[in-house]
XYZ file of C-alpha atoms in Angstrom:
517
model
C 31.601 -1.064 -5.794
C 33.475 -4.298 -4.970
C 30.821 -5.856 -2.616
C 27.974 -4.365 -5.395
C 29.668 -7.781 -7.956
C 31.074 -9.984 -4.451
C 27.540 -11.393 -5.098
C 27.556 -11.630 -8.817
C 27.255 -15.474 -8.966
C 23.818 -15.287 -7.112
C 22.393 -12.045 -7.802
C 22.850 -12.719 -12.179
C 20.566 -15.790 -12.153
C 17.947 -13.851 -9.511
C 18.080 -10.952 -11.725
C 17.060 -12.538 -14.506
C 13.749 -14.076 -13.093
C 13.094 -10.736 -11.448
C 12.512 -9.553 -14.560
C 10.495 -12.219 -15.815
C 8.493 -11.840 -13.330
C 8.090 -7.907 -13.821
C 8.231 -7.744 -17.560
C 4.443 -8.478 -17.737
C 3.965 -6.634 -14.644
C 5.058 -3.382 -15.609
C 3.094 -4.148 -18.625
C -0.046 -5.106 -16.567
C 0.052 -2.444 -14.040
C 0.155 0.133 -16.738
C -3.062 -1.013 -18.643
C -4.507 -0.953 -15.025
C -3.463 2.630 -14.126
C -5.077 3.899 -17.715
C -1.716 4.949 -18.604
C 0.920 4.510 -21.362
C 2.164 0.739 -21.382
C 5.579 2.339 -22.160
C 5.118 4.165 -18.699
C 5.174 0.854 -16.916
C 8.660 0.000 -18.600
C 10.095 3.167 -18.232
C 9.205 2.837 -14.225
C 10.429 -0.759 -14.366
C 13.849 0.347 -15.529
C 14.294 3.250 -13.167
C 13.436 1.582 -10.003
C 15.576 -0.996 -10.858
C 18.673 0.854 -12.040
C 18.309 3.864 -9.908
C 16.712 2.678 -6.776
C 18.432 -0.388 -7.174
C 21.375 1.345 -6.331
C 20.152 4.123 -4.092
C 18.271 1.755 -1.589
C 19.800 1.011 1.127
C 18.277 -2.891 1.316
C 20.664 -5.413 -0.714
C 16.883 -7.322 -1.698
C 13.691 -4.945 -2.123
C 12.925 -4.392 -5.669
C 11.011 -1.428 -6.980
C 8.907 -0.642 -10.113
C 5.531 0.716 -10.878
C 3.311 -0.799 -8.120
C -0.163 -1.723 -8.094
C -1.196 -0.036 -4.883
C -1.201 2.902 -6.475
C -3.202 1.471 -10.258
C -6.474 3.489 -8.466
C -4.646 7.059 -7.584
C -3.077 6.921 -11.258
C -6.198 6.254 -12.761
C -8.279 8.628 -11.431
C -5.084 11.580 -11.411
C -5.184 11.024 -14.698
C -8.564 11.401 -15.580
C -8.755 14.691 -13.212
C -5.939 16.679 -13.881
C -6.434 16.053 -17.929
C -3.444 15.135 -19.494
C -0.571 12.423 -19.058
C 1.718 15.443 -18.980
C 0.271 17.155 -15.724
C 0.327 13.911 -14.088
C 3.903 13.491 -14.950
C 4.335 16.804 -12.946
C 2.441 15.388 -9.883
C 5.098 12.305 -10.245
C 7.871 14.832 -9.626
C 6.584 16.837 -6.963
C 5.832 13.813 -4.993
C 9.116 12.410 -5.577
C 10.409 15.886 -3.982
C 7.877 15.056 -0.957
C 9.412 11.822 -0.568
C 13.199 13.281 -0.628
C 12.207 15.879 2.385
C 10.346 12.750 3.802
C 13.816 11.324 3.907
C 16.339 14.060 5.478
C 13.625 14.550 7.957
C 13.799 11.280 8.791
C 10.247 10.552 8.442
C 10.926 6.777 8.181
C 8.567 6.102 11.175
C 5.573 7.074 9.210
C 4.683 3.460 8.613
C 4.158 2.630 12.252
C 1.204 5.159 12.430
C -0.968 4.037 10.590
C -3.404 1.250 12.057
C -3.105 -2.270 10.749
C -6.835 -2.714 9.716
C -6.599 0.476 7.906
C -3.390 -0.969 5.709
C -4.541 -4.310 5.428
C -7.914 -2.894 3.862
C -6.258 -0.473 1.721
C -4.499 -3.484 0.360
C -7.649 -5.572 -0.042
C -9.451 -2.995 -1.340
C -6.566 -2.283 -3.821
C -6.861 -5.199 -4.969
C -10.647 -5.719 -5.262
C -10.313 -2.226 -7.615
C -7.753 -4.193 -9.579
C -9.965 -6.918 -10.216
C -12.870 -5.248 -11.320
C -10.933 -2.805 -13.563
C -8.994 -6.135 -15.552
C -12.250 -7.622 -15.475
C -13.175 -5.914 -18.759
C -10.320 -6.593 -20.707
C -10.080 -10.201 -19.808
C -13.551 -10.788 -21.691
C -11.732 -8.912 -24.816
C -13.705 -5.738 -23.990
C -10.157 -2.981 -24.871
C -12.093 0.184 -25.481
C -10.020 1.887 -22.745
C -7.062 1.164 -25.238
C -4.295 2.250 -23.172
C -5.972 5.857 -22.103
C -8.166 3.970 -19.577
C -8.384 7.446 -17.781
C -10.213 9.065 -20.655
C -12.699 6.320 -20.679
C -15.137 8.026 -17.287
C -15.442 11.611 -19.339
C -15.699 10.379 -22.870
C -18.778 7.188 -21.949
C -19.833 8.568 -18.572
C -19.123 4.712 -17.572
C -17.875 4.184 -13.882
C -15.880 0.650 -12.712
C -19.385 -1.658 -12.240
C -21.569 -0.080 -14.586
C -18.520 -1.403 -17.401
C -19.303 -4.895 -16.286
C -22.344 -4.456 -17.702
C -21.208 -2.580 -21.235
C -18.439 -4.963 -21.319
C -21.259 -8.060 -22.166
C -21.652 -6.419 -25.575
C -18.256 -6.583 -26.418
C -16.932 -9.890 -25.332
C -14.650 -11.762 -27.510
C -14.454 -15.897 -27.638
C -10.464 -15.891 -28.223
C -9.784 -13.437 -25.305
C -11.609 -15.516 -22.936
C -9.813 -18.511 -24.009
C -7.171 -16.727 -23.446
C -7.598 -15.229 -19.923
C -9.239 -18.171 -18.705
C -6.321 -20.380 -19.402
C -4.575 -18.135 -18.313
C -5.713 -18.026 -14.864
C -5.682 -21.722 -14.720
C -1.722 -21.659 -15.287
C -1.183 -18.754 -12.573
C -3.453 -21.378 -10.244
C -1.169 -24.033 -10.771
C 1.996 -22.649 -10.651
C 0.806 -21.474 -7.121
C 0.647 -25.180 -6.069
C 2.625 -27.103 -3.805
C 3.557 -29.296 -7.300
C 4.873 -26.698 -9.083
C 6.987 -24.551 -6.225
C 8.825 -27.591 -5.091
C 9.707 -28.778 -8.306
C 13.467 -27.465 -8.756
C 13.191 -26.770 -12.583
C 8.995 -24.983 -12.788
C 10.179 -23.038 -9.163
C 12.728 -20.929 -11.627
C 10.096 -20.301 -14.335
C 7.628 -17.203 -13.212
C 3.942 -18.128 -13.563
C 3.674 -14.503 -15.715
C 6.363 -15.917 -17.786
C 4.249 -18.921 -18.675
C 1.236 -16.849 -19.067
C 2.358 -14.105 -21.838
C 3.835 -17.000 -24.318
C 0.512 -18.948 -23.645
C -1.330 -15.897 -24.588
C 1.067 -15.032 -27.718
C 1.147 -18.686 -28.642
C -2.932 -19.207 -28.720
C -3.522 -15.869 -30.404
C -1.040 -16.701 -33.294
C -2.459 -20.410 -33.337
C -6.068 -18.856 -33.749
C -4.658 -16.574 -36.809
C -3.671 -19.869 -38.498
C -6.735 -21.765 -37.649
C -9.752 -19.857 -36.298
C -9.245 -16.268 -37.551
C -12.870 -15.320 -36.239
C -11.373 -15.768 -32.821
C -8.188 -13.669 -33.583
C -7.565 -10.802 -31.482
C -6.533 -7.602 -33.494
C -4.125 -5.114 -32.670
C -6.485 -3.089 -30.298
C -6.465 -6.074 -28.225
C -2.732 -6.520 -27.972
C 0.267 -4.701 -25.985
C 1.037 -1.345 -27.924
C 5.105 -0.548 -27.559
C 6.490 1.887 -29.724
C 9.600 0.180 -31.645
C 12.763 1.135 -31.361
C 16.504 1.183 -32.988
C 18.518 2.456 -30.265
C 19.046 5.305 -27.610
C 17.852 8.177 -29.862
C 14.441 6.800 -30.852
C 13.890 5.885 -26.572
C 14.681 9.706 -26.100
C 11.688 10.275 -28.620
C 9.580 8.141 -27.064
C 9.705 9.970 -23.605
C 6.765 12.100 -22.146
C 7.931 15.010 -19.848
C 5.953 16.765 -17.304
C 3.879 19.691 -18.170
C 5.163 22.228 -16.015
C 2.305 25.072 -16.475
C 0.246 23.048 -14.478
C 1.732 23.807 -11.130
C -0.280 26.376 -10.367
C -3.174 23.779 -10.423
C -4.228 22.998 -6.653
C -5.062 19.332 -8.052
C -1.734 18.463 -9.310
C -0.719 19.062 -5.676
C -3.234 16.871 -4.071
C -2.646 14.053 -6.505
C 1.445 14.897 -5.854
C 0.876 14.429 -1.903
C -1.531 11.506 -1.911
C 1.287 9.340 -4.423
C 4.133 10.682 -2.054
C 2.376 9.208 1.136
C 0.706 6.592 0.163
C 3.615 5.668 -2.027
C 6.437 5.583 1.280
C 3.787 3.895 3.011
C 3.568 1.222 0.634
C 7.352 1.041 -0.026
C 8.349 0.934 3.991
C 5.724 -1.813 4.547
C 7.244 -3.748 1.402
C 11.089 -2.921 3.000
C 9.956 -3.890 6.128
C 8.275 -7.057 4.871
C 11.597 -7.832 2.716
C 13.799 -7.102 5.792
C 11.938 -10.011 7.051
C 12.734 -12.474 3.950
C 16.256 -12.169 4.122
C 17.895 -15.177 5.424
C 20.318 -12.971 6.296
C 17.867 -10.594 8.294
C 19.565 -7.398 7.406
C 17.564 -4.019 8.605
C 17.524 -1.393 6.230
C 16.989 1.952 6.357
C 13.520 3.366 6.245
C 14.687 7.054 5.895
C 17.218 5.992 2.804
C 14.151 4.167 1.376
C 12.387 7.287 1.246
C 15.212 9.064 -0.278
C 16.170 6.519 -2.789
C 11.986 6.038 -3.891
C 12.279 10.291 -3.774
C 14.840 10.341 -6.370
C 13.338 7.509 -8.226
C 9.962 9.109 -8.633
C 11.545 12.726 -9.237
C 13.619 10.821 -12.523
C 10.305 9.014 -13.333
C 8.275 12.503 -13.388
C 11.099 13.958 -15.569
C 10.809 11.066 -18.109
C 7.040 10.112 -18.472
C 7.199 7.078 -15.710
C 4.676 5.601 -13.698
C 5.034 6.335 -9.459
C 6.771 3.689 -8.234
C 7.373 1.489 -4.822
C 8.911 -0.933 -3.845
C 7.335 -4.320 -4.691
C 6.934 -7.277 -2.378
C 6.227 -9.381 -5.347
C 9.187 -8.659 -7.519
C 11.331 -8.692 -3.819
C 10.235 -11.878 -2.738
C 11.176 -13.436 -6.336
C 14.529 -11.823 -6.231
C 14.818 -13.566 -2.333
C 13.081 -17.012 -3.557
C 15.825 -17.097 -6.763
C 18.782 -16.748 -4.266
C 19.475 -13.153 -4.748
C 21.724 -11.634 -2.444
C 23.114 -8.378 -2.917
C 22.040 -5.104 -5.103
C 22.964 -6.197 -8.537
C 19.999 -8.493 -8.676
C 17.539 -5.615 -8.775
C 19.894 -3.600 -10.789
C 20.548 -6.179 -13.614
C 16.144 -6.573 -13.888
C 16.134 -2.805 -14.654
C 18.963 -3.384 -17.128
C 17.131 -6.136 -18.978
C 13.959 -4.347 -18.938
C 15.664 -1.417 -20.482
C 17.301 -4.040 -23.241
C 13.909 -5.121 -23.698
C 12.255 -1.966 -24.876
C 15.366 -1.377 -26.754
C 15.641 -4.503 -29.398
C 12.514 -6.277 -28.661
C 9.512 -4.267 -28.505
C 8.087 -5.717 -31.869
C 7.960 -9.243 -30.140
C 6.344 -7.630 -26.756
C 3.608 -6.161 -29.135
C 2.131 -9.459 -29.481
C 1.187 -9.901 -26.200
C -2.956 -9.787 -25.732
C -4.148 -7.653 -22.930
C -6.381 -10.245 -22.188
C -3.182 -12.161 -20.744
C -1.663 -9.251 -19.008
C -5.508 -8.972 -17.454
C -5.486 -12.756 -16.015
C -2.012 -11.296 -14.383
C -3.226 -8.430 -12.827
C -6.778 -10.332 -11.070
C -4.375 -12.834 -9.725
C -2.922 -10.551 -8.212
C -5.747 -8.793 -7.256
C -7.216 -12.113 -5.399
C -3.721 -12.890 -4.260
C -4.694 -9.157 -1.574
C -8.513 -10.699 -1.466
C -7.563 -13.962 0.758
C -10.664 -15.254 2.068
C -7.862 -15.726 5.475
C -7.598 -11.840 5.450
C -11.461 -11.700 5.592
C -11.658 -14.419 8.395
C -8.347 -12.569 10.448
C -9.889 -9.475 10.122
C -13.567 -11.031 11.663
C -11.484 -13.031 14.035
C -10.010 -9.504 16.116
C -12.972 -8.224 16.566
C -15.236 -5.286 16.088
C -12.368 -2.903 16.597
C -10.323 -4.187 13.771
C -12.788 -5.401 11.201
C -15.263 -2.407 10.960
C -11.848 -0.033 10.412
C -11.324 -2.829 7.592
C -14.364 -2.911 5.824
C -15.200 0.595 6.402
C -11.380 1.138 4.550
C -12.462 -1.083 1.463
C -15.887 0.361 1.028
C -14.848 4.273 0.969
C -11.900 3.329 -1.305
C -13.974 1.881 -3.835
C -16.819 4.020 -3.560
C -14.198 7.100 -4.013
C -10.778 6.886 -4.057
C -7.787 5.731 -1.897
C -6.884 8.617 0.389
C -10.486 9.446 1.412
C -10.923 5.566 2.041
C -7.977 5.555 3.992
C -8.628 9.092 5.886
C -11.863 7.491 6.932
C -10.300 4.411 7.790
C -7.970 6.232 10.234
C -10.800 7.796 11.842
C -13.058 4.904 12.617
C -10.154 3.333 13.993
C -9.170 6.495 16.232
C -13.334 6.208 17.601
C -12.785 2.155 19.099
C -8.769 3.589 20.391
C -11.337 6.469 21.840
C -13.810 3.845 22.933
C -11.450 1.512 24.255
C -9.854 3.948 26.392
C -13.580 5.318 27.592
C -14.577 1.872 28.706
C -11.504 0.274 30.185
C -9.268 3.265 31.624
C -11.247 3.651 34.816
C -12.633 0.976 37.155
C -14.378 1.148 40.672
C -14.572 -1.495 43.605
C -15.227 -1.130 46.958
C -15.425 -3.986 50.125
C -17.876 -2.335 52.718
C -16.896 1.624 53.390
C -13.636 1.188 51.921
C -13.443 2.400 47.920
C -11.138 2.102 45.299
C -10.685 4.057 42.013
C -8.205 2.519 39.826
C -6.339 3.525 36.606
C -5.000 1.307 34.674
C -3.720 3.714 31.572
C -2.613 6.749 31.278
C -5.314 9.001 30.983
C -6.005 12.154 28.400
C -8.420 14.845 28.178
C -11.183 12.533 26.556
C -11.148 10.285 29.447
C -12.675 13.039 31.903
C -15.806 12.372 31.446
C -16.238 8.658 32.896
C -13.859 9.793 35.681
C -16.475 12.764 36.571
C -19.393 10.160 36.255
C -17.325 7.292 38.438
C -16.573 10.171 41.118
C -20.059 11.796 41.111
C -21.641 9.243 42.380
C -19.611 8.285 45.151
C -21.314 7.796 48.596
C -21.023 10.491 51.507
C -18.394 9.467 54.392
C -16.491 6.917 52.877
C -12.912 5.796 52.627
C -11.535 6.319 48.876
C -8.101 5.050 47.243
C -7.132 6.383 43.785
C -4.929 4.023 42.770
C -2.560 5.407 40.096
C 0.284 2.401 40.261
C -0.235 1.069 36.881
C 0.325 4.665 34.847
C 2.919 6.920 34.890
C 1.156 9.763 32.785
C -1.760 11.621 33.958
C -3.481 14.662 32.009
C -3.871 18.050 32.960
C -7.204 17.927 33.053
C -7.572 14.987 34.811
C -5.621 15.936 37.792
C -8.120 19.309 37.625
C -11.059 17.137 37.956
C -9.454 15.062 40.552
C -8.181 18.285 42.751
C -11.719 19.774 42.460
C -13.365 16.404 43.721
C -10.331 16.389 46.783
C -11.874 19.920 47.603
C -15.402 18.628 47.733
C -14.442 15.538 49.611
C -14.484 16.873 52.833
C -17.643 18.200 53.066
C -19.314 14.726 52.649
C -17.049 12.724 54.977
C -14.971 11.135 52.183
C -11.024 10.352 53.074
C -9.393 10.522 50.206
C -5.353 8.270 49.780
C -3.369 8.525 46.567
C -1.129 5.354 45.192
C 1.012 6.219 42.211
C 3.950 4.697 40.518
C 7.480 5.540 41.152
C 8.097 6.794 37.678
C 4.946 8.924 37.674
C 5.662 12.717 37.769
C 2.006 13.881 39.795
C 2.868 16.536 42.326
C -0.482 16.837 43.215
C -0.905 13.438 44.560
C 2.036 13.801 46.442
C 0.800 16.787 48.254
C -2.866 15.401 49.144
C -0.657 12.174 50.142
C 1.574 13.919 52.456
């Protein structure tokens, strides 16, 4: 407990503009996931109290993320009720704790890079054209977005089109100003000046949004937005009316095969996203610390479990709220500790003043974030690598948006396993020959699927020849390869071909050695 306040001077200041910076965030990511705004908060508080101290980094900050805005909003909408999602929340949170003590921290180094970095992009494409809406002042989703597919039979594009009936002047005021703020703050101007660096765009952006709305009441009440339009916090007097507030999971529902799909996909897309955002943190610290992946897992476990219990959102952790609390000087735990404490102050005493917030504002947050995943640089990386890393990439973003995240990713995986496949096919197995002499050689280690070109190279292999099998370069050979090799050596003979084995001295290939000797 000592070294948790030996940083107190840094990690005060750092907490404070970490929650600046997720205050509108939790708000934001909420509205996104169709969910309670109160959810957001609630997830806010928890990963920064709980997790906060759990986690094993001294940096990462976690809340509600938006990786996971498209899972939420579609659970939702499938398994009925906020309640039943709630339950899902739990169980995955259990998933992540036996994720933990089985120290299935590696996870994140399985999956391919063009499958992640689409995910994210596609993430964040979803993002956009969900926020879309409610930037023009189009709110029908309210704060139940989920409810909005079964009760209007509207999907994410066709409401681009329903939205142009119900755009409103003052929320596109709003949003577009907005935007133009969270533009410039990103500018060289504004990060190296030392007094705008401390002020979070966000920030900026929600008393822009509360200022113009209350200027248009005075002036231009045509262009007033109402209170469908605005953030919807209940109001509170203390502890007692919070514990009224909460949502807890409905546990009838377990028996429901869906709760347990939606519980799985949050629990592993939800470490995956956390131990990339640990990982990416790890990398921030001008201290380079390494933290534990498998405490990560446990500490997001017992986050998500407490989040399920209470009526939270899933949470991560965020690389946007970690690299604040790293670019405000934050060194130790009590950074991400003290945001969750403010947050939780927040929703305490000033909920009345958050309820003026327009959700047009919150939506200019959430598509700058959104386009912050949609570089066109990602686009041009991805091109730049080839075929083998961009069609995993777009074939990632178009499933995901088409359907949902884990079948986008699932299919991502795969195309990406067919070029490893390929690759391996074309590449594992070469053959050269000067005159009568012959050479097959190996330059991988070779599996089951690589039998086939070997059988093709060694089929058509001229009679009374000298071959070489070269097997230097590997020190790995599969079963089946060394059959198909063996039942060539037994053929080899009869047309005159003299067959000499190379291997390396690590390589374990009995075989060779007796056709050497």
């Amino acid at each position: 407990m000592k070294d948790f306040f030996k940083t107190y001077r840094s990690d005060i200041p750092a907490g404070l503009v970490v929650y600046l910076v997720a205050l509108p965030l939790c708000l934001g990511i909420a509205l996104a996931s169709g969910a309670p705004l109160f959810s957001g908060v609630i997830s806010g508080i928890i990963g920064g109290i709980v997790i906060g101290f759990l986690s094993d980094s001294k940096l990462s900050v976690s809340g509600p993320a938006a990786g996971l805005t498209v899972i939420v909003f579609s659970a939702i909408a499938t398994l009925g009720s906020f309640e039943a999602f709630l339950l899902a929340v739990f169980i995955s949170g259990i998933i992540q704790l036996v994720l933990g003590y089985v120290r299935a921290g590696v996870i994140g180094h399985f999956f391919p890079t063009s499958v992640i970095t689409g995910m994210l992009t596609a993430i964040g494409l979803g993002i956009i054209f969900k926020q879309i809406p409610h930037a023009f002042g189009y709110d029908i989703q309210g704060i139940d977005a989920a409810a909005f597919d079964e009760r209007y039979g509207h999907h994410t594009f066709s409401e681009l089109y329903y939205m142009i009936a119900g755009i409103l002047p003052g929320a596109v005021i709003i949003s577009v100003l907005s935007m133009g703020i969270l533009f410039l703050w990103d500018t060289k101007a504004i990060k190296n000046n030392p007094i705008t660096k401390l002020v979070p765009g966000p920030l900026v952006v929600v008393v822009l949004g509360v200022a113009l709305n209350e200027m248009f009441k005075a002036t231009a009440p045509v262009m007033a937005l109402g209170s469908t339009h605005l953030v919807s916090l209940p109001e509170m007097s203390g502890f007692s009316s919070l514990i009224d507030e909460l949502r807890f999971p409905e546990f009838g529902a377990i028996t429901n095969p869906e709760v347990w799909v939606v519980a799985f996909t949050i629990a592993i897309v939800g470490s995956l996203e956390s131990l990339l955002s640990l990982d990416a943190c790890d990398k921030l610290d001008p201290e380079k610390r390494i933290s534990s992946p498998n405490k990560e897992l446990k500490a997001q476990g017992w986050g998500n479990v407490l989040a399920g219990l209470v009526g939270g959102l899933p949470m991560t952790a965020v690389i946007v709220r970690s690299s604040a609390n790293v670019n405000a000087g934050g060194k130790g735990k009590l950074s991400a500790v003290f945001h969750g404490a403010l947050l939780l102050l927040s929703v305490l005493f000033f909920a009345p003043y958050l309820n003026y917030i327009p959700l047009s504002a919150l939506a200019a947050v959430l598509i700058h974030v959104g386009l912050k995943l949609n570089k066109v640089s990602i686009y041009k990386s991805a091109i730049k690598q080839g075929a083998n890393q961009y069609i995993p990439f777009f074939a990632t973003i178009i499933v995901i948006l088409l359907t949902d995240l884990l079948k986008g990713i699932s299919f991502g995986i795969v195309v990406g396993f067919i070029f490893v496949l390929r690759s391996n096919f074309r590449s594992g197995i070469t053959l050269s020959n000067v005159g009568n002499n012959y050479m097959v050689q190996i330059s991988r280690n070779l599996y089951f699927f690589n039998k086939a070109q070997l059988r093709r190279v060694l089929q058509y292999l001229p009679e009374n020849i000298n071959l070489l099998i070269d097997g230097t370069e590997v020190d790995f050979i599969d079963n089946d390869i060394l059959a198909t090799i063996k039942d060539f050596c037994e053929t080899a003979e009869q047309k005159g071909i003299k067959v000499t084995f190379m291997q390396s001295e690590t390589a374990v290939l009995p075989m060779f050695r007796k056709k050497a000797a």
